[in-house]
Amino acid sequence: MNSINEGHDLVYVDYSDLLDKVLHCLSEQKIFKISDDGDRLRIDIDSVATQVAALQVDNPLGSSGSSTRSATINISPGSKERFHSQVHEIRDGVKQLLERAIGSDSTVKEFVSKLITDLQTFKGGSASLDFTYPFSPYQGLQKQRLSFSRNSNQRDILKFHKLTISVQNTRDFNNQLRQGLKNYIDVKFAGKSTVEREDLNYILEDLEKDYKSDFYRLQNIIDTETLGKIKKQAQINYLEFLLENTNTKASQDGVIYLQDFIRRLKILEDYIADTTKTDGDYLVNYGGTSVNYKDLFSRGDAFDMLPIIPKIDGYLGEVKDENQGEIQFIFGLKLKLDGKVQTYGGKRSFEYYLNLLDPDSVEHKAGLSEDFKRETFATKILQIVFLYYFLFASLYDPSAEGYNSSRELEYNPIGRFEQVVKPVLRDSDEVAKQELFQKIVKSFKKFNVQKKIDCLKQLLKNLLNERKIFFPTREYPLHICVKNTILEDDINNIFKNNTLFQPILRGNPKELLKYISIGEAKAQGNSLCTLPAKITISDIHFCDIEERQTFSMEYDLTGIRTLPLLFVPLQDKIALDVYNKNFKHRKLLLFLYNQKGNKLESHQAFVYRFTFCLLTYICLWVLLQKQSKLFIPILRLHLNNKQDDAPVEKFIVSLSNVLSHLLNEEHRSNAQGVDIRDLKYKVPNVLSSLYSVLPKKFSFTNASDSPELDKLAIIRHLRNSNISW
């Protein structure tokens, strides 16, 4: 279990200046406004957060700001007492502003009590965005007992594939790293004087003694960042696992396409890991944004935009053996099979990304035209070009007469990528880049890439639907290798900085992933140290043992007092229209947020979010401190979805989930969002999820089946593929 502790090994933080400015700006704003009918409280935290973000605010990390990844609770000794008093001052300031808005005729408790509604009044004939929901009972539900299936004679009901990632010899990592650094000194600086080599070894000793040094920083990065890279390797291994289990009746074209898909993924990985290339060889640019392909495709999510790719979904557990120095991570596996992107008119995944790549498309033009989206959008386009060219560039049309799918296995995309694609991406001619994108899109259509994807998709669907087939467990031994190129090779820089490592180690951890390789267990000449690892894929079957129970379920709304909370970007006309149409008759708390926050620089964005989080929580604390148990549904109205680059909305998603978690300590709460640009078919699912935490009554058809439990907790897991936010 992870825990947060105060301690001297954490970076100190000092929020004094930031909190002073929050208090100052708060005193100048009227953040509370009550509707004319007294049924809605509008809370404008956004104005204060925006004002604070525009000020010159001292970095809470001080001089450690450039080298620290994260820090929270280790308040510096000189500011600890002041921190508490400042937060209390802000709380008192919020309370005073609220009391002024309410007036002298009512207390805060009395005012909030008037906003609370009996949940029974939310019940209606059909789901509506205004929190109305039918709360209908469910009849004829079945509970069925399953057992692990051991042979093909049993009737399988359910099967899934389990991924186990094992990392071994973790206890020896520090020793290996120390020995690797010692070997590096002995070999790299063999020609230096005895005194210089002694000084290098003293630096190594100092690195080991200091728990904040680069030595332990590297260890921490290995702990936190490499699991994603191993998952990426597991995606390739899972495709190999499926290929090994295809039968002779399978479509031969489909089998070849699967072989080719795996082959091309490995070509891409080898290209990114090519030690003969420098970082500069991977630099490309578009729309004023420069990216390094080696950085981008060293990350664990590098393959996520492919139309067909395994998805590692569902964290099933973690097992740690301290004695053996081994840790296991267990996950579920599923396949992304070129599904529809519902928020974009039902386009299939391949079509959706091809449309983004097309410079003539509305989406491409919009992505470049909006300032706050341009950098992220241009990065995405460069990713699509690289990924899709390596995986789908071809010279053969499956619809052509005499087509032979085996010839796909002969094509290597690297040659033309180096000669035709990369020179254009490295140049500054934006028109030439857009012409290149158009040619790639036309080429994919000309050679019917979608038809090949459909064939591969059908092969995989047929394979997974064969419930009677038991796939043998397969193990894939690996090595996690830290490359010695992460080390400084200039002895003067080593003495100057008092470290053997390059400065990049103290920067963004994601940029260090290119120095960590995950591959087959074999010797590597450029290795600083290695850890053995193993990927295991298992086929798990569950069978029916003829034990079923039938029951009904209904919501128990008795005595539930409700106070809805709504996040809305009211400055937008669409959001304002939706709000006026659906919520003007509801009693609720209304929190405003603004899309302008998307344009903030990183430091300003931190200040904005810190202020917004702090004031939102304090407002809720002041409002709810004297209220007994409530149900607080948190609904977010969005103008974007997960695929869009909308930092403020993603922040609001995260904040609402944190608020829900905190509120559940004293109340009952849940959070859900909806993209309001197209509400068709969404509202029932949105409200079903929002109300999923409410208590329910279960009645068994056969009374003897009823469990001897007064209450039962059901843990509900929402698959990401089913929700827009």
JSON list of N, CA, C and O in Angstrom, two decimals, residues 281-325:
[
{"chain": "A", "resi": 281, "resn": "ASP", "atom": "N", "xyz": [18.68, 13.00, -34.73]},
{"chain": "A", "resi": 281, "resn": "ASP", "atom": "CA", "xyz": [18.14, 12.26, -35.87]},
{"chain": "A", "resi": 281, "resn": "ASP", "atom": "C", "xyz": [16.64, 12.02, -35.74]},
{"chain": "A", "resi": 281, "resn": "ASP", "atom": "O", "xyz": [15.98, 11.69, -36.74]},
{"chain": "A", "resi": 282, "resn": "TYR", "atom": "N", "xyz": [16.11, 12.16, -34.55]},
{"chain": "A", "resi": 282, "resn": "TYR", "atom": "CA", "xyz": [14.69, 11.88, -34.31]},
{"chain": "A", "resi": 282, "resn": "TYR", "atom": "C", "xyz": [13.85, 13.16, -34.20]},
{"chain": "A", "resi": 282, "resn": "TYR", "atom": "O", "xyz": [12.65, 13.08, -33.95]},
{"chain": "A", "resi": 283, "resn": "LEU", "atom": "N", "xyz": [14.49, 14.31, -34.37]},
{"chain": "A", "resi": 283, "resn": "LEU", "atom": "CA", "xyz": [13.76, 15.57, -34.23]},
{"chain": "A", "resi": 283, "resn": "LEU", "atom": "C", "xyz": [12.96, 15.90, -35.49]},
{"chain": "A", "resi": 283, "resn": "LEU", "atom": "O", "xyz": [13.49, 15.87, -36.60]},
{"chain": "A", "resi": 284, "resn": "VAL", "atom": "N", "xyz": [11.67, 16.19, -35.31]},
{"chain": "A", "resi": 284, "resn": "VAL", "atom": "CA", "xyz": [10.78, 16.60, -36.40]},
{"chain": "A", "resi": 284, "resn": "VAL", "atom": "C", "xyz": [9.92, 17.75, -35.89]},
{"chain": "A", "resi": 284, "resn": "VAL", "atom": "O", "xyz": [9.88, 18.02, -34.69]},
{"chain": "A", "resi": 285, "resn": "ASN", "atom": "N", "xyz": [9.23, 18.43, -36.80]},
{"chain": "A", "resi": 285, "resn": "ASN", "atom": "CA", "xyz": [8.41, 19.55, -36.35]},
{"chain": "A", "resi": 285, "resn": "ASN", "atom": "C", "xyz": [7.21, 19.75, -37.27]},
{"chain": "A", "resi": 285, "resn": "ASN", "atom": "O", "xyz": [7.23, 19.36, -38.43]},
{"chain": "A", "resi": 286, "resn": "TYR", "atom": "N", "xyz": [6.19, 20.38, -36.69]},
{"chain": "A", "resi": 286, "resn": "TYR", "atom": "CA", "xyz": [4.99, 20.75, -37.45]},
{"chain": "A", "resi": 286, "resn": "TYR", "atom": "C", "xyz": [4.22, 21.80, -36.66]},
{"chain": "A", "resi": 286, "resn": "TYR", "atom": "O", "xyz": [4.13, 21.71, -35.42]},
{"chain": "A", "resi": 287, "resn": "GLY", "atom": "N", "xyz": [3.68, 22.77, -37.35]},
{"chain": "A", "resi": 287, "resn": "GLY", "atom": "CA", "xyz": [2.85, 23.79, -36.71]},
{"chain": "A", "resi": 287, "resn": "GLY", "atom": "C", "xyz": [3.56, 24.54, -35.61]},
{"chain": "A", "resi": 287, "resn": "GLY", "atom": "O", "xyz": [2.93, 24.94, -34.61]},
{"chain": "A", "resi": 288, "resn": "GLY", "atom": "N", "xyz": [4.89, 24.71, -35.74]},
{"chain": "A", "resi": 288, "resn": "GLY", "atom": "CA", "xyz": [5.64, 25.43, -34.72]},
{"chain": "A", "resi": 288, "resn": "GLY", "atom": "C", "xyz": [6.00, 24.58, -33.52]},
{"chain": "A", "resi": 288, "resn": "GLY", "atom": "O", "xyz": [6.55, 25.08, -32.54]},
{"chain": "A", "resi": 289, "resn": "THR", "atom": "N", "xyz": [5.69, 23.29, -33.57]},
{"chain": "A", "resi": 289, "resn": "THR", "atom": "CA", "xyz": [5.97, 22.38, -32.45]},
{"chain": "A", "resi": 289, "resn": "THR", "atom": "C", "xyz": [7.03, 21.37, -32.87]},
{"chain": "A", "resi": 289, "resn": "THR", "atom": "O", "xyz": [6.88, 20.71, -33.90]},
{"chain": "A", "resi": 290, "resn": "SER", "atom": "N", "xyz": [8.07, 21.26, -32.08]},
{"chain": "A", "resi": 290, "resn": "SER", "atom": "CA", "xyz": [9.14, 20.30, -32.35]},
{"chain": "A", "resi": 290, "resn": "SER", "atom": "C", "xyz": [9.06, 19.15, -31.36]},
{"chain": "A", "resi": 290, "resn": "SER", "atom": "O", "xyz": [8.85, 19.36, -30.16]},
{"chain": "A", "resi": 291, "resn": "VAL", "atom": "N", "xyz": [9.19, 17.92, -31.85]},
{"chain": "A", "resi": 291, "resn": "VAL", "atom": "CA", "xyz": [9.15, 16.75, -30.98]},
{"chain": "A", "resi": 291, "resn": "VAL", "atom": "C", "xyz": [10.30, 15.81, -31.34]},
{"chain": "A", "resi": 291, "resn": "VAL", "atom": "O", "xyz": [10.85, 15.86, -32.43]},
{"chain": "A", "resi": 292, "resn": "ASN", "atom": "N", "xyz": [10.61, 14.97, -30.38]},
{"chain": "A", "resi": 292, "resn": "ASN", "atom": "CA", "xyz": [11.64, 13.95, -30.57]},
{"chain": "A", "resi": 292, "resn": "ASN", "atom": "C", "xyz": [10.95, 12.59, -30.61]},
{"chain": "A", "resi": 292, "resn": "ASN", "atom": "O", "xyz": [10.36, 12.15, -29.62]},
{"chain": "A", "resi": 293, "resn": "TYR", "atom": "N", "xyz": [10.99, 11.93, -31.77]},
{"chain": "A", "resi": 293, "resn": "TYR", "atom": "CA", "xyz": [10.32, 10.64, -31.90]},
{"chain": "A", "resi": 293, "resn": "TYR", "atom": "C", "xyz": [10.85, 9.60, -30.91]},
{"chain": "A", "resi": 293, "resn": "TYR", "atom": "O", "xyz": [10.10, 8.74, -30.45]},
{"chain": "A", "resi": 294, "resn": "LYS", "atom": "N", "xyz": [12.12, 9.69, -30.58]},
{"chain": "A", "resi": 294, "resn": "LYS", "atom": "CA", "xyz": [12.68, 8.74, -29.62]},
{"chain": "A", "resi": 294, "resn": "LYS", "atom": "C", "xyz": [12.02, 8.90, -28.26]},
{"chain": "A", "resi": 294, "resn": "LYS", "atom": "O", "xyz": [11.72, 7.92, -27.57]},
{"chain": "A", "resi": 295, "resn": "ASP", "atom": "N", "xyz": [11.79, 10.17, -27.86]},
{"chain": "A", "resi": 295, "resn": "ASP", "atom": "CA", "xyz": [11.09, 10.42, -26.59]},
{"chain": "A", "resi": 295, "resn": "ASP", "atom": "C", "xyz": [9.65, 9.93, -26.65]},
{"chain": "A", "resi": 295, "resn": "ASP", "atom": "O", "xyz": [9.18, 9.22, -25.75]},
{"chain": "A", "resi": 296, "resn": "LEU", "atom": "N", "xyz": [8.93, 10.31, -27.69]},
{"chain": "A", "resi": 296, "resn": "LEU", "atom": "CA", "xyz": [7.51, 9.99, -27.79]},
{"chain": "A", "resi": 296, "resn": "LEU", "atom": "C", "xyz": [7.26, 8.49, -27.81]},
{"chain": "A", "resi": 296, "resn": "LEU", "atom": "O", "xyz": [6.34, 7.99, -27.15]},
{"chain": "A", "resi": 297, "resn": "PHE", "atom": "N", "xyz": [8.06, 7.76, -28.57]},
{"chain": "A", "resi": 297, "resn": "PHE", "atom": "CA", "xyz": [7.78, 6.33, -28.76]},
{"chain": "A", "resi": 297, "resn": "PHE", "atom": "C", "xyz": [8.56, 5.43, -27.82]},
{"chain": "A", "resi": 297, "resn": "PHE", "atom": "O", "xyz": [8.55, 4.22, -27.97]},
{"chain": "A", "resi": 298, "resn": "SER", "atom": "N", "xyz": [9.22, 6.04, -26.83]},
{"chain": "A", "resi": 298, "resn": "SER", "atom": "CA", "xyz": [9.79, 5.26, -25.74]},
{"chain": "A", "resi": 298, "resn": "SER", "atom": "C", "xyz": [8.79, 5.10, -24.60]},
{"chain": "A", "resi": 298, "resn": "SER", "atom": "O", "xyz": [9.03, 4.35, -23.66]},
{"chain": "A", "resi": 299, "resn": "ARG", "atom": "N", "xyz": [7.67, 5.80, -24.70]},
{"chain": "A", "resi": 299, "resn": "ARG", "atom": "CA", "xyz": [6.69, 5.81, -23.61]},
{"chain": "A", "resi": 299, "resn": "ARG", "atom": "C", "xyz": [5.72, 4.64, -23.71]},
{"chain": "A", "resi": 299, "resn": "ARG", "atom": "O", "xyz": [5.52, 4.06, -24.77]},
{"chain": "A", "resi": 300, "resn": "GLY", "atom": "N", "xyz": [5.10, 4.34, -22.59]},
{"chain": "A", "resi": 300, "resn": "GLY", "atom": "CA", "xyz": [4.23, 3.17, -22.52]},
{"chain": "A", "resi": 300, "resn": "GLY", "atom": "C", "xyz": [2.97, 3.28, -23.35]},
{"chain": "A", "resi": 300, "resn": "GLY", "atom": "O", "xyz": [2.37, 2.27, -23.72]},
{"chain": "A", "resi": 301, "resn": "ASP", "atom": "N", "xyz": [2.53, 4.52, -23.67]},
{"chain": "A", "resi": 301, "resn": "ASP", "atom": "CA", "xyz": [1.28, 4.70, -24.42]},
{"chain": "A", "resi": 301, "resn": "ASP", "atom": "C", "xyz": [1.53, 4.91, -25.91]},
{"chain": "A", "resi": 301, "resn": "ASP", "atom": "O", "xyz": [0.66, 5.38, -26.63]},
{"chain": "A", "resi": 302, "resn": "ALA", "atom": "N", "xyz": [2.73, 4.55, -26.38]},
{"chain": "A", "resi": 302, "resn": "ALA", "atom": "CA", "xyz": [3.13, 4.86, -27.76]},
{"chain": "A", "resi": 302, "resn": "ALA", "atom": "C", "xyz": [2.22, 4.26, -28.82]},
{"chain": "A", "resi": 302, "resn": "ALA", "atom": "O", "xyz": [2.04, 4.83, -29.89]},
{"chain": "A", "resi": 303, "resn": "PHE", "atom": "N", "xyz": [1.61, 3.10, -28.53]},
{"chain": "A", "resi": 303, "resn": "PHE", "atom": "CA", "xyz": [0.81, 2.40, -29.53]},
{"chain": "A", "resi": 303, "resn": "PHE", "atom": "C", "xyz": [-0.69, 2.67, -29.41]},
{"chain": "A", "resi": 303, "resn": "PHE", "atom": "O", "xyz": [-1.49, 2.10, -30.16]},
{"chain": "A", "resi": 304, "resn": "ASP", "atom": "N", "xyz": [-1.09, 3.51, -28.48]},
{"chain": "A", "resi": 304, "resn": "ASP", "atom": "CA", "xyz": [-2.51, 3.64, -28.15]},
{"chain": "A", "resi": 304, "resn": "ASP", "atom": "C", "xyz": [-3.37, 4.15, -29.29]},
{"chain": "A", "resi": 304, "resn": "ASP", "atom": "O", "xyz": [-4.58, 3.90, -29.32]},
{"chain": "A", "resi": 305, "resn": "MET", "atom": "N", "xyz": [-2.79, 4.86, -30.25]},
{"chain": "A", "resi": 305, "resn": "MET", "atom": "CA", "xyz": [-3.59, 5.42, -31.34]},
{"chain": "A", "resi": 305, "resn": "MET", "atom": "C", "xyz": [-3.77, 4.43, -32.50]},
{"chain": "A", "resi": 305, "resn": "MET", "atom": "O", "xyz": [-4.44, 4.77, -33.48]},
{"chain": "A", "resi": 306, "resn": "LEU", "atom": "N", "xyz": [-3.23, 3.24, -32.39]},
{"chain": "A", "resi": 306, "resn": "LEU", "atom": "CA", "xyz": [-3.43, 2.25, -33.44]},
{"chain": "A", "resi": 306, "resn": "LEU", "atom": "C", "xyz": [-4.87, 1.73, -33.41]},
{"chain": "A", "resi": 306, "resn": "LEU", "atom": "O", "xyz": [-5.46, 1.59, -32.34]},
{"chain": "A", "resi": 307, "resn": "PRO", "atom": "N", "xyz": [-5.44, 1.40, -34.56]},
{"chain": "A", "resi": 307, "resn": "PRO", "atom": "CA", "xyz": [-6.84, 0.93, -34.58]},
{"chain": "A", "resi": 307, "resn": "PRO", "atom": "C", "xyz": [-7.00, -0.46, -33.98]},
{"chain": "A", "resi": 307, "resn": "PRO", "atom": "O", "xyz": [-8.06, -0.79, -33.46]},
{"chain": "A", "resi": 308, "resn": "ILE", "atom": "N", "xyz": [-5.96, -1.27, -34.09]},
{"chain": "A", "resi": 308, "resn": "ILE", "atom": "CA", "xyz": [-5.96, -2.60, -33.47]},
{"chain": "A", "resi": 308, "resn": "ILE", "atom": "C", "xyz": [-4.72, -2.72, -32.60]},
{"chain": "A", "resi": 308, "resn": "ILE", "atom": "O", "xyz": [-3.59, -2.58, -33.08]},
{"chain": "A", "resi": 309, "resn": "ILE", "atom": "N", "xyz": [-4.92, -2.92, -31.32]},
{"chain": "A", "resi": 309, "resn": "ILE", "atom": "CA", "xyz": [-3.80, -3.05, -30.39]},
{"chain": "A", "resi": 309, "resn": "ILE", "atom": "C", "xyz": [-4.33, -3.62, -29.07]},
{"chain": "A", "resi": 309, "resn": "ILE", "atom": "O", "xyz": [-5.45, -3.32, -28.67]},
{"chain": "A", "resi": 310, "resn": "PRO", "atom": "N", "xyz": [-3.58, -4.49, -28.41]},
{"chain": "A", "resi": 310, "resn": "PRO", "atom": "CA", "xyz": [-4.00, -4.96, -27.08]},
{"chain": "A", "resi": 310, "resn": "PRO", "atom": "C", "xyz": [-4.06, -3.81, -26.09]},
{"chain": "A", "resi": 310, "resn": "PRO", "atom": "O", "xyz": [-3.26, -2.87, -26.16]},
{"chain": "A", "resi": 311, "resn": "LYS", "atom": "N", "xyz": [-5.00, -3.88, -25.18]},
{"chain": "A", "resi": 311, "resn": "LYS", "atom": "CA", "xyz": [-5.14, -2.89, -24.11]},
{"chain": "A", "resi": 311, "resn": "LYS", "atom": "C", "xyz": [-4.99, -3.62, -22.78]},
{"chain": "A", "resi": 311, "resn": "LYS", "atom": "O", "xyz": [-5.66, -4.63, -22.53]},
{"chain": "A", "resi": 312, "resn": "ILE", "atom": "N", "xyz": [-4.09, -3.12, -21.97]},
{"chain": "A", "resi": 312, "resn": "ILE", "atom": "CA", "xyz": [-3.88, -3.71, -20.65]},
{"chain": "A", "resi": 312, "resn": "ILE", "atom": "C", "xyz": [-4.82, -3.00, -19.69]},
{"chain": "A", "resi": 312, "resn": "ILE", "atom": "O", "xyz": [-4.62, -1.83, -19.36]},
{"chain": "A", "resi": 313, "resn": "ASP", "atom": "N", "xyz": [-5.87, -3.71, -19.28]},
{"chain": "A", "resi": 313, "resn": "ASP", "atom": "CA", "xyz": [-7.01, -3.07, -18.63]},
{"chain": "A", "resi": 313, "resn": "ASP", "atom": "C", "xyz": [-7.37, -3.83, -17.36]},
{"chain": "A", "resi": 313, "resn": "ASP", "atom": "O", "xyz": [-7.55, -5.04, -17.38]},
{"chain": "A", "resi": 314, "resn": "GLY", "atom": "N", "xyz": [-7.46, -3.11, -16.26]},
{"chain": "A", "resi": 314, "resn": "GLY", "atom": "CA", "xyz": [-7.89, -3.75, -15.02]},
{"chain": "A", "resi": 314, "resn": "GLY", "atom": "C", "xyz": [-6.70, -4.20, -14.19]},
{"chain": "A", "resi": 314, "resn": "GLY", "atom": "O", "xyz": [-5.96, -5.10, -14.58]},
{"chain": "A", "resi": 315, "resn": "TYR", "atom": "N", "xyz": [-6.49, -3.54, -13.07]},
{"chain": "A", "resi": 315, "resn": "TYR", "atom": "CA", "xyz": [-5.40, -3.89, -12.16]},
{"chain": "A", "resi": 315, "resn": "TYR", "atom": "C", "xyz": [-5.92, -4.96, -11.20]},
{"chain": "A", "resi": 315, "resn": "TYR", "atom": "O", "xyz": [-6.79, -4.70, -10.37]},
{"chain": "A", "resi": 316, "resn": "LEU", "atom": "N", "xyz": [-5.40, -6.18, -11.32]},
{"chain": "A", "resi": 316, "resn": "LEU", "atom": "CA", "xyz": [-5.93, -7.31, -10.56]},
{"chain": "A", "resi": 316, "resn": "LEU", "atom": "C", "xyz": [-5.16, -7.61, -9.28]},
{"chain": "A", "resi": 316, "resn": "LEU", "atom": "O", "xyz": [-5.60, -8.42, -8.48]},
{"chain": "A", "resi": 317, "resn": "GLY", "atom": "N", "xyz": [-4.01, -6.99, -9.11]},
{"chain": "A", "resi": 317, "resn": "GLY", "atom": "CA", "xyz": [-3.28, -7.24, -7.87]},
{"chain": "A", "resi": 317, "resn": "GLY", "atom": "C", "xyz": [-1.80, -7.04, -8.02]},
{"chain": "A", "resi": 317, "resn": "GLY", "atom": "O", "xyz": [-1.25, -6.86, -9.11]},
{"chain": "A", "resi": 318, "resn": "GLU", "atom": "N", "xyz": [-1.14, -7.09, -6.87]},
{"chain": "A", "resi": 318, "resn": "GLU", "atom": "CA", "xyz": [0.32, -6.94, -6.81]},
{"chain": "A", "resi": 318, "resn": "GLU", "atom": "C", "xyz": [0.84, -7.86, -5.72]},
{"chain": "A", "resi": 318, "resn": "GLU", "atom": "O", "xyz": [0.27, -7.93, -4.62]},
{"chain": "A", "resi": 319, "resn": "VAL", "atom": "N", "xyz": [1.88, -8.61, -6.03]},
{"chain": "A", "resi": 319, "resn": "VAL", "atom": "CA", "xyz": [2.46, -9.55, -5.08]},
{"chain": "A", "resi": 319, "resn": "VAL", "atom": "C", "xyz": [3.94, -9.22, -4.94]},
{"chain": "A", "resi": 319, "resn": "VAL", "atom": "O", "xyz": [4.67, -9.15, -5.94]},
{"chain": "A", "resi": 320, "resn": "LYS", "atom": "N", "xyz": [4.38, -9.02, -3.71]},
{"chain": "A", "resi": 320, "resn": "LYS", "atom": "CA", "xyz": [5.77, -8.66, -3.47]},
{"chain": "A", "resi": 320, "resn": "LYS", "atom": "C", "xyz": [6.42, -9.69, -2.56]},
{"chain": "A", "resi": 320, "resn": "LYS", "atom": "O", "xyz": [5.92, -9.98, -1.48]},
{"chain": "A", "resi": 321, "resn": "ASP", "atom": "N", "xyz": [7.51, -10.27, -3.02]},
{"chain": "A", "resi": 321, "resn": "ASP", "atom": "CA", "xyz": [8.27, -11.25, -2.25]},
{"chain": "A", "resi": 321, "resn": "ASP", "atom": "C", "xyz": [9.58, -10.60, -1.84]},
{"chain": "A", "resi": 321, "resn": "ASP", "atom": "O", "xyz": [10.53, -10.52, -2.63]},
{"chain": "A", "resi": 322, "resn": "GLU", "atom": "N", "xyz": [9.65, -10.12, -0.60]},
{"chain": "A", "resi": 322, "resn": "GLU", "atom": "CA", "xyz": [10.85, -9.42, -0.13]},
{"chain": "A", "resi": 322, "resn": "GLU", "atom": "C", "xyz": [12.05, -10.35, -0.08]},
{"chain": "A", "resi": 322, "resn": "GLU", "atom": "O", "xyz": [13.18, -9.94, -0.37]},
{"chain": "A", "resi": 323, "resn": "ASN", "atom": "N", "xyz": [11.82, -11.61, 0.30]},
{"chain": "A", "resi": 323, "resn": "ASN", "atom": "CA", "xyz": [12.93, -12.55, 0.43]},
{"chain": "A", "resi": 323, "resn": "ASN", "atom": "C", "xyz": [13.58, -12.85, -0.92]},
{"chain": "A", "resi": 323, "resn": "ASN", "atom": "O", "xyz": [14.80, -12.91, -1.04]},
{"chain": "A", "resi": 324, "resn": "GLN", "atom": "N", "xyz": [12.75, -13.05, -1.93]},
{"chain": "A", "resi": 324, "resn": "GLN", "atom": "CA", "xyz": [13.27, -13.38, -3.26]},
{"chain": "A", "resi": 324, "resn": "GLN", "atom": "C", "xyz": [13.61, -12.13, -4.07]},
{"chain": "A", "resi": 324, "resn": "GLN", "atom": "O", "xyz": [14.23, -12.23, -5.14]},
{"chain": "A", "resi": 325, "resn": "GLY", "atom": "N", "xyz": [13.19, -10.97, -3.58]},
{"chain": "A", "resi": 325, "resn": "GLY", "atom": "CA", "xyz": [13.43, -9.75, -4.34]},
{"chain": "A", "resi": 325, "resn": "GLY", "atom": "C", "xyz": [12.66, -9.72, -5.64]},
{"chain": "A", "resi": 325, "resn": "GLY", "atom": "O", "xyz": [13.17, -9.31, -6.68]}
]
